[in-house]
GROMACS .gro file of C-alpha atoms in nm:
model
  356
    1MET     CA    1   6.467   8.378  -7.809
    2ARG     CA    2   6.516   8.624  -8.095
    3THR     CA    3   6.548   8.908  -7.844
    4LEU     CA    4   6.807   8.714  -7.644
    5ARG     CA    5   7.016   8.646  -7.954
    6ARG     CA    6   7.013   9.014  -8.050
    7THR     CA    7   7.104   9.109  -7.694
    8TRP     CA    8   7.403   8.875  -7.697
    9ARG     CA    9   7.535   9.041  -8.014
   10LEU     CA   10   7.573   9.374  -7.832
   11PRO     CA   11   7.920   9.427  -7.676
   12SER     CA   12   7.772   9.615  -7.380
   13ALA     CA   13   7.539   9.326  -7.305
   14ARG     CA   14   7.823   9.072  -7.310
   15ILE     CA   15   8.032   9.285  -7.074
   16SER     CA   16   7.744   9.336  -6.832
   17LEU     CA   17   7.659   8.964  -6.839
   18GLY     CA   18   8.022   8.882  -6.762
   19VAL     CA   19   8.020   9.115  -6.463
   20LEU     CA   20   7.689   8.975  -6.339
   21ALA     CA   21   7.815   8.618  -6.384
   22LEU     CA   22   8.115   8.702  -6.165
   23VAL     CA   23   7.887   8.859  -5.902
   24ALA     CA   24   7.663   8.551  -5.912
   25LEU     CA   25   7.965   8.326  -5.862
   26LEU     CA   26   8.074   8.530  -5.562
   27ALA     CA   27   7.720   8.525  -5.425
   28VAL     CA   28   7.713   8.145  -5.438
   29ALA     CA   29   8.071   8.061  -5.341
   30GLY     CA   30   8.196   8.384  -5.186
   31GLY     CA   31   8.225   8.240  -4.837
   32ALA     CA   32   8.428   7.944  -4.963
   33LEU     CA   33   8.660   8.170  -5.165
   34ALA     CA   34   8.730   8.402  -4.871
   35PRO     CA   35   9.095   8.370  -4.761
   36HIS     CA   36   9.010   8.433  -4.392
   37ASP     CA   37   8.718   8.392  -4.158
   38PRO     CA   38   8.499   8.702  -4.218
   39LEU     CA   39   8.394   8.707  -3.850
   40ALA     CA   40   8.735   8.644  -3.690
   41GLN     CA   41   8.858   8.948  -3.493
   42HIS     CA   42   9.226   9.034  -3.454
   43PRO     CA   43   9.269   9.349  -3.240
   44VAL     CA   44   9.642   9.356  -3.313
   45ASP     CA   45   9.574   9.412  -3.686
   46MET     CA   46   9.313   9.686  -3.655
   47LEU     CA   47   9.289   9.939  -3.938
   48HIS     CA   48   9.586   9.807  -4.133
   49GLY     CA   49   9.634   9.892  -4.497
   50PRO     CA   50   9.658   9.648  -4.787
   51SER     CA   51   9.925   9.383  -4.751
   52ALA     CA   52  10.008   9.035  -4.874
   53ALA     CA   53   9.808   8.875  -4.593
   54HIS     CA   54   9.517   9.120  -4.628
   55PRO     CA   55   9.490   9.250  -4.990
   56LEU     CA   56   9.222   9.505  -4.899
   57GLY     CA   57   9.335   9.573  -4.543
   58THR     CA   58   9.149   9.522  -4.217
   59ASP     CA   59   8.860   9.702  -4.046
   60TYR     CA   60   8.829   9.854  -3.697
   61LEU     CA   61   8.813   9.506  -3.536
   62GLY     CA   62   9.099   9.355  -3.735
   63ARG     CA   63   8.873   9.155  -3.967
   64ASP     CA   64   8.984   9.093  -4.325
   65VAL     CA   65   8.800   9.331  -4.560
   66LEU     CA   66   8.829   9.107  -4.867
   67SER     CA   67   8.682   8.809  -4.682
   68ARG     CA   68   8.391   9.017  -4.555
   69LEU     CA   69   8.331   9.162  -4.900
   70LEU     CA   70   8.316   8.815  -5.059
   71ALA     CA   71   8.099   8.673  -4.781
   72GLY     CA   72   7.863   8.972  -4.788
   73THR     CA   73   7.794   8.938  -5.160
   74GLY     CA   74   7.558   8.648  -5.110
   75SER     CA   75   7.334   8.814  -4.850
   76SER     CA   76   7.312   9.139  -5.049
   77ILE     CA   77   7.230   8.974  -5.384
   78VAL     CA   78   6.993   8.715  -5.238
   79GLY     CA   79   6.806   8.988  -5.051
   80ALA     CA   80   6.754   9.188  -5.372
   81LEU     CA   81   6.642   8.879  -5.565
   82GLU     CA   82   6.401   8.784  -5.288
   83ALA     CA   83   6.242   9.129  -5.298
   84VAL     CA   84   6.211   9.123  -5.678
   85GLY     CA   85   6.066   8.771  -5.673
   86ALA     CA   86   5.796   8.879  -5.430
   87ALA     CA   87   5.726   9.185  -5.645
   88MET     CA   88   5.688   8.972  -5.959
   89LEU     CA   89   5.442   8.740  -5.787
   90LEU     CA   90   5.239   9.026  -5.642
   91GLY     CA   91   5.249   9.241  -5.957
   92ILE     CA   92   5.240   9.025  -6.269
   93VAL     CA   93   4.946   8.805  -6.174
   94PRO     CA   94   4.713   9.095  -6.076
   95GLY     CA   95   4.830   9.292  -6.381
   96ILE     CA   96   4.716   9.020  -6.621
   97ALA     CA   97   4.405   8.941  -6.416
   98SER     CA   98   4.291   9.305  -6.426
   99VAL     CA   99   4.270   9.282  -6.806
  100TRP     CA  100   4.092   8.948  -6.836
  101LEU     CA  101   3.872   8.917  -6.525
  102GLY     CA  102   3.636   9.212  -6.557
  103ARG     CA  103   3.592   9.562  -6.427
  104THR     CA  104   3.561   9.473  -6.058
  105VAL     CA  105   3.903   9.309  -6.043
  106GLU     CA  106   4.045   9.588  -6.259
  107TRP     CA  107   3.920   9.867  -6.032
  108THR     CA  108   4.033   9.690  -5.712
  109ALA     CA  109   4.381   9.614  -5.845
  110GLN     CA  110   4.433   9.968  -5.975
  111ARG     CA  111   4.333  10.127  -5.645
  112ALA     CA  112   4.567   9.896  -5.452
  113ALA     CA  113   4.855   9.978  -5.688
  114ASP     CA  114   4.792  10.351  -5.657
  115THR     CA  115   4.797  10.324  -5.278
  116LEU     CA  116   5.128  10.138  -5.269
  117MET     CA  117   5.298  10.374  -5.514
  118ILE     CA  118   5.273  10.672  -5.280
  119MET     CA  119   5.455  10.496  -4.994
  120PRO     CA  120   5.833  10.553  -4.952
  121PHE     CA  121   6.048  10.240  -4.956
  122THR     CA  122   6.264  10.296  -4.650
  123VAL     CA  123   5.987  10.421  -4.420
  124PHE     CA  124   5.753  10.135  -4.514
  125ALA     CA  125   6.030   9.878  -4.467
  126ILE     CA  126   6.115  10.020  -4.123
  127ALA     CA  127   5.747  10.002  -4.024
  128VAL     CA  128   5.717   9.639  -4.140
  129VAL     CA  129   6.039   9.539  -3.965
  130GLY     CA  130   5.919   9.710  -3.648
  131ALA     CA  131   5.588   9.522  -3.665
  132LEU     CA  132   5.714   9.177  -3.776
  133GLY     CA  133   6.063   9.178  -3.626
  134ASN     CA  134   6.410   9.268  -3.750
  135GLY     CA  135   6.487   9.001  -4.009
  136MET     CA  136   6.599   8.975  -4.370
  137HIS     CA  137   6.282   8.805  -4.492
  138GLN     CA  138   6.052   9.062  -4.332
  139ALA     CA  139   6.240   9.350  -4.487
  140MET     CA  140   6.249   9.189  -4.832
  141LEU     CA  141   5.877   9.112  -4.817
  142ALA     CA  142   5.813   9.480  -4.750
  143LEU     CA  143   6.028   9.574  -5.048
  144GLY     CA  144   5.848   9.321  -5.266
  145VAL     CA  145   5.513   9.473  -5.179
  146LEU     CA  146   5.637   9.820  -5.272
  147PHE     CA  147   5.793   9.700  -5.600
  148ALA     CA  148   5.474   9.517  -5.703
  149PRO     CA  149   5.300   9.826  -5.857
  150LEU     CA  150   5.590   9.859  -6.102
  151TYR     CA  151   5.527   9.509  -6.239
  152PHE     CA  152   5.152   9.561  -6.222
  153ARG     CA  153   5.154   9.867  -6.448
  154VAL     CA  154   5.407   9.728  -6.696
  155THR     CA  155   5.227   9.395  -6.730
  156ARG     CA  156   4.884   9.555  -6.754
  157ALA     CA  157   4.996   9.797  -7.026
  158ALA     CA  158   5.143   9.512  -7.234
  159ALA     CA  159   4.837   9.290  -7.184
  160LEU     CA  160   4.593   9.564  -7.285
  161GLY     CA  161   4.762   9.599  -7.623
  162LEU     CA  162   4.763   9.224  -7.680
  163LYS     CA  163   4.400   9.171  -7.586
  164GLN     CA  164   4.287   9.376  -7.888
  165ALA     CA  165   4.515   9.190  -8.129
  166GLN     CA  166   4.341   9.011  -8.413
  167TYR     CA  167   4.496   8.671  -8.344
  168VAL     CA  168   4.382   8.688  -7.980
  169GLU     CA  169   4.027   8.779  -8.083
  170ALA     CA  170   4.031   8.498  -8.339
  171ALA     CA  171   4.141   8.249  -8.072
  172GLU     CA  172   3.857   8.365  -7.846
  173LEU     CA  173   3.603   8.327  -8.125
  174MET     CA  174   3.727   7.975  -8.195
  175GLY     CA  175   3.660   7.878  -7.834
  176ALA     CA  176   4.012   7.881  -7.687
  177SER     CA  177   4.032   7.906  -7.309
  178ARG     CA  178   4.180   8.206  -7.132
  179TRP     CA  179   4.462   8.001  -6.988
  180TRP     CA  180   4.556   7.873  -7.335
  181ILE     CA  181   4.550   8.225  -7.480
  182LEU     CA  182   4.761   8.363  -7.197
  183ARG     CA  183   5.013   8.081  -7.222
  184THR     CA  184   5.035   8.076  -7.602
  185HIS     CA  185   4.982   8.433  -7.725
  186VAL     CA  186   5.022   8.671  -7.432
  187TRP     CA  187   5.304   8.554  -7.208
  188GLY     CA  188   5.561   8.526  -7.486
  189LYS     CA  189   5.499   8.889  -7.588
  190ILE     CA  190   5.508   9.019  -7.229
  191LEU     CA  191   5.826   8.835  -7.134
  192PRO     CA  192   6.079   9.081  -7.292
  193THR     CA  193   5.912   9.371  -7.111
  194VAL     CA  194   5.920   9.177  -6.785
  195ALA     CA  195   6.291   9.100  -6.839
  196VAL     CA  196   6.376   9.469  -6.881
  197THR     CA  197   6.174   9.559  -6.573
  198THR     CA  198   6.339   9.281  -6.371
  199ALA     CA  199   6.691   9.399  -6.455
  200GLN     CA  200   6.607   9.752  -6.348
  201ALA     CA  201   6.417   9.637  -6.037
  202VAL     CA  202   6.707   9.421  -5.915
  203GLY     CA  203   6.938   9.722  -5.933
  204GLN     CA  204   6.692   9.938  -5.741
  205ALA     CA  205   6.631   9.662  -5.485
  206LEU     CA  206   7.006   9.623  -5.433
  207LEU     CA  207   7.034   9.993  -5.352
  208VAL     CA  208   6.744   9.970  -5.108
  209VAL     CA  209   6.890   9.658  -4.944
  210ALA     CA  210   7.221   9.840  -4.902
  211SER     CA  211   7.036  10.134  -4.748
  212LEU     CA  212   6.852   9.910  -4.499
  213THR     CA  213   7.165   9.721  -4.398
  214PHE     CA  214   7.343  10.056  -4.368
  215LEU     CA  215   7.081  10.140  -4.104
  216GLY     CA  216   7.117   9.799  -3.938
  217LEU     CA  217   6.785   9.657  -4.064
  218GLY     CA  218   6.737   9.317  -4.221
  219VAL     CA  219   7.076   9.162  -4.140
  220GLN     CA  220   7.205   9.176  -3.788
  221PRO     CA  221   7.574   9.260  -3.726
  222PRO     CA  222   7.835   9.115  -3.730
  223ALA     CA  223   7.705   8.934  -4.043
  224PRO     CA  224   7.883   9.096  -4.340
  225THR     CA  225   7.682   9.294  -4.595
  226TRP     CA  226   7.783   9.564  -4.839
  227GLY     CA  227   7.570   9.826  -4.667
  228GLY     CA  228   7.691   9.724  -4.321
  229MET     CA  229   8.055   9.747  -4.430
  230LEU     CA  230   7.991  10.091  -4.574
  231ALA     CA  231   7.835  10.208  -4.247
  232SER     CA  232   8.122  10.077  -4.033
  233ASP     CA  233   8.390  10.230  -4.256
  234LEU     CA  234   8.238  10.579  -4.235
  235GLY     CA  235   8.331  10.600  -3.869
  236TYR     CA  236   8.703  10.572  -3.943
  237LEU     CA  237   8.756  10.803  -4.237
  238ALA     CA  238   9.046  10.976  -4.064
  239GLN     CA  239   9.245  10.650  -4.045
  240GLN     CA  240   9.126  10.490  -4.372
  241PRO     CA  241   8.966  10.745  -4.608
  242TRP     CA  242   8.969  10.493  -4.893
  243ALA     CA  243   8.784  10.214  -4.705
  244PRO     CA  244   8.423  10.312  -4.801
  245LEU     CA  245   8.522  10.299  -5.169
  246ILE     CA  246   8.549   9.918  -5.160
  247PRO     CA  247   8.185   9.828  -5.078
  248GLY     CA  248   8.065  10.137  -5.265
  249ALA     CA  249   8.244  10.023  -5.582
  250ALA     CA  250   8.091   9.676  -5.551
  251ILE     CA  251   7.742   9.826  -5.530
  252MET     CA  252   7.806  10.069  -5.813
  253VAL     CA  253   7.949   9.809  -6.053
  254THR     CA  254   7.665   9.562  -5.991
  255VAL     CA  255   7.388   9.818  -6.029
  256GLY     CA  256   7.554   9.966  -6.338
  257ALA     CA  257   7.581   9.624  -6.503
  258LEU     CA  258   7.213   9.559  -6.435
  259ASN     CA  259   7.109   9.892  -6.587
  260ILE     CA  260   7.327   9.837  -6.895
  261LEU     CA  261   7.176   9.491  -6.942
  262ALA     CA  262   6.825   9.634  -6.912
  263ASP     CA  263   6.903   9.894  -7.179
  264ALA     CA  264   7.045   9.626  -7.410
  265VAL     CA  265   6.739   9.403  -7.374
  266ARG     CA  266   6.506   9.696  -7.436
  267ASP     CA  267   6.698   9.805  -7.746
  268SER     CA  268   6.702   9.450  -7.880
  269GLY     CA  269   6.327   9.410  -7.835
  270THR     CA  270   6.226   9.728  -8.019
  271ALA     CA  271   6.104   9.729  -8.376
  272ALA     CA  272   6.403   9.939  -8.483
  273GLY     CA  273   6.634   9.649  -8.414
  274ASP     CA  274   6.424   9.407  -8.619
  275PRO     CA  275   6.584   9.350  -8.961
  276ARG     CA  276   6.245   9.261  -9.106
  277VAL     CA  277   6.122   9.609  -9.027
  278THR     CA  278   6.430   9.803  -9.132
  279ALA     CA  279   6.467   9.623  -9.466
  280PRO     CA  280   6.377   9.840  -9.768
  281VAL     CA  281   6.029   9.764  -9.894
  282PRO     CA  282   5.983   9.784 -10.274
  283VAL     CA  283   5.718  10.030 -10.389
  284VAL     CA  284   5.450   9.877 -10.605
  285GLY     CA  285   5.432  10.031 -10.949
  286THR     CA  286   5.790  10.149 -10.986
  287ALA     CA  287   5.982  10.036 -11.291
  288ALA     CA  288   6.276   9.807 -11.244
  289PRO     CA  289   6.613   9.966 -11.327
  290ALA     CA  290   6.760   9.876 -11.661
  291PRO     CA  291   7.068   9.656 -11.661
  292ALA     CA  292   7.402   9.828 -11.706
  293SER     CA  293   7.475   9.640 -12.028
  294ALA     CA  294   7.156   9.751 -12.201
  295ALA     CA  295   7.204  10.013 -12.472
  296PRO     CA  296   7.009  10.337 -12.431
  297THR     CA  297   6.716  10.381 -12.668
  298ALA     CA  298   6.646  10.704 -12.854
  299VAL     CA  299   6.324  10.879 -12.756
  300ASP     CA  300   6.140  11.104 -13.000
  301PRO     CA  301   6.067  11.432 -12.816
  302THR     CA  302   5.785  11.518 -13.062
  303ALA     CA  303   5.599  11.196 -12.997
  304VAL     CA  304   5.261  11.236 -12.828
  305ASP     CA  305   5.095  10.968 -12.623
  306PRO     CA  306   4.773  10.881 -12.806
  307GLY     CA  307   4.615  10.752 -12.486
  308PRO     CA  308   4.405  10.436 -12.459
  309VAL     CA  309   4.253  10.329 -12.786
  310ALA     CA  310   3.986  10.070 -12.833
  311PRO     CA  311   4.120   9.776 -13.034
  312ASP     CA  312   3.818   9.766 -13.269
  313SER     CA  313   3.832  10.133 -13.373
  314VAL     CA  314   4.154  10.111 -13.575
  315THR     CA  315   4.228   9.883 -13.866
  316ILE     CA  316   4.592   9.822 -13.944
  317PRO     CA  317   4.656   9.745 -14.310
  318ASP     CA  318   4.862   9.441 -14.404
  319GLN     CA  319   5.121   9.652 -14.588
  320VAL     CA  320   5.209  10.018 -14.620
  321PRO     CA  321   5.102  10.165 -14.957
  322GLU     CA  322   5.384  10.313 -15.158
  323LYS     CA  323   5.181  10.542 -15.389
  324GLU     CA  324   4.899  10.784 -15.345
  325GLY     CA  325   4.663  10.572 -15.547
  326GLU     CA  326   4.718  10.271 -15.332
  327LEU     CA  327   4.670  10.495 -15.022
  328ALA     CA  328   4.337  10.616 -15.158
  329GLU     CA  329   4.220  10.261 -15.232
  330SER     CA  330   4.319  10.138 -14.887
  331VAL     CA  331   4.138  10.422 -14.713
  332ALA     CA  332   3.830  10.382 -14.927
  333SER     CA  333   3.811  10.009 -14.871
  334SER     CA  334   3.874  10.019 -14.494
  335PRO     CA  335   3.587   9.845 -14.308
  336GLY     CA  336   3.375  10.023 -14.049
  337ARG     CA  337   3.423  10.363 -14.217
  338ALA     CA  338   3.169  10.542 -14.438
  339PRO     CA  339   3.353  10.813 -14.634
  340ARG     CA  340   3.154  11.097 -14.771
  341THR     CA  341   3.187  11.127 -15.152
  342THR     CA  342   3.150  11.412 -15.394
  343ASN     CA  343   3.109  11.322 -15.765
  344GLY     CA  344   3.197  10.960 -15.691
  345HIS     CA  345   3.527  11.036 -15.522
  346SER     CA  346   3.614  11.037 -15.156
  347GLU     CA  347   3.655  11.380 -14.999
  348GLU     CA  348   3.946  11.259 -14.794
  349VAL     CA  349   4.126  11.117 -15.098
  350GLU     CA  350   4.070  11.435 -15.294
  351GLN     CA  351   4.203  11.644 -15.010
  352ARG     CA  352   4.516  11.429 -14.972
  353VAL     CA  353   4.578  11.433 -15.349
  354THR     CA  354   4.533  11.809 -15.362
  355THR     CA  355   4.768  11.876 -15.074
  356GLY     CA  356   5.015  11.623 -15.204
   0.00000   0.00000   0.00000
């Protein structure tokens, strides 16, 4: 929750969330908001420019471009989310299991992830669609399988660092179960990383979905999709050179908002954005600064630090003697000191009297 609050404070994150909220609204209610039937053909109105009846013009069959754009938002976004959901299920669970279930599971999961990473998205999706049939779910399942290694590596890297944490080791020594440790200590720390990966993966999946529908895979015409509209508009660039910009702008704005949101979440989750880390830490042993109102004290430059002195080795007299005789008597009668005498007088007293 702390990461989400920091993310919301960033202006770029609020703008990207606003754009994504609008796209989500169009994905849910785009067909109902369309002013015309997206499949209705009107040959009389073919390739017309923007007008009051058709704000974005019409295509080569006289269909309203705005209605098809709104209706195609749902299929494009839902396809990308379906692919990312399959990737999360196939990547996160094996990523955590490879850390906690031993070397056999770890080796098997890593080899499977390495195998899937070398396969190209479009070619693999075409092969799956050719084997299972041309349908949206088949194509998105293929994309989910290819996106799974991304989640596998990210989740495994985060779980490896948490497994060696002291609080996790303490919980294991106290007899806590693996499920309790994963639910209490591990999942909460992995979740921000998974959120960043999800935002980036949805943008990539949306581009791949647009590429597949551009080729006529996944969604059969005349069902509207952003990629299908882009493909149909390219055949009539001489009559409408601006037409491909409409679905292309929709794809670009959505993917850009997802990438900006991923950057904002990542920046909010780093230690540099934590005020507890960036706060100045006082150094132990440094003297506190004197208050401004305190008067400066004079320091004797000739004074020498005597160093540590044992408290029993020095005897401080009760009062300072004012005369040399009193000084001699106080030195002679100081306890713990055996002055050497010559002719009944102290050598030290004689020396001080002579020099005085």
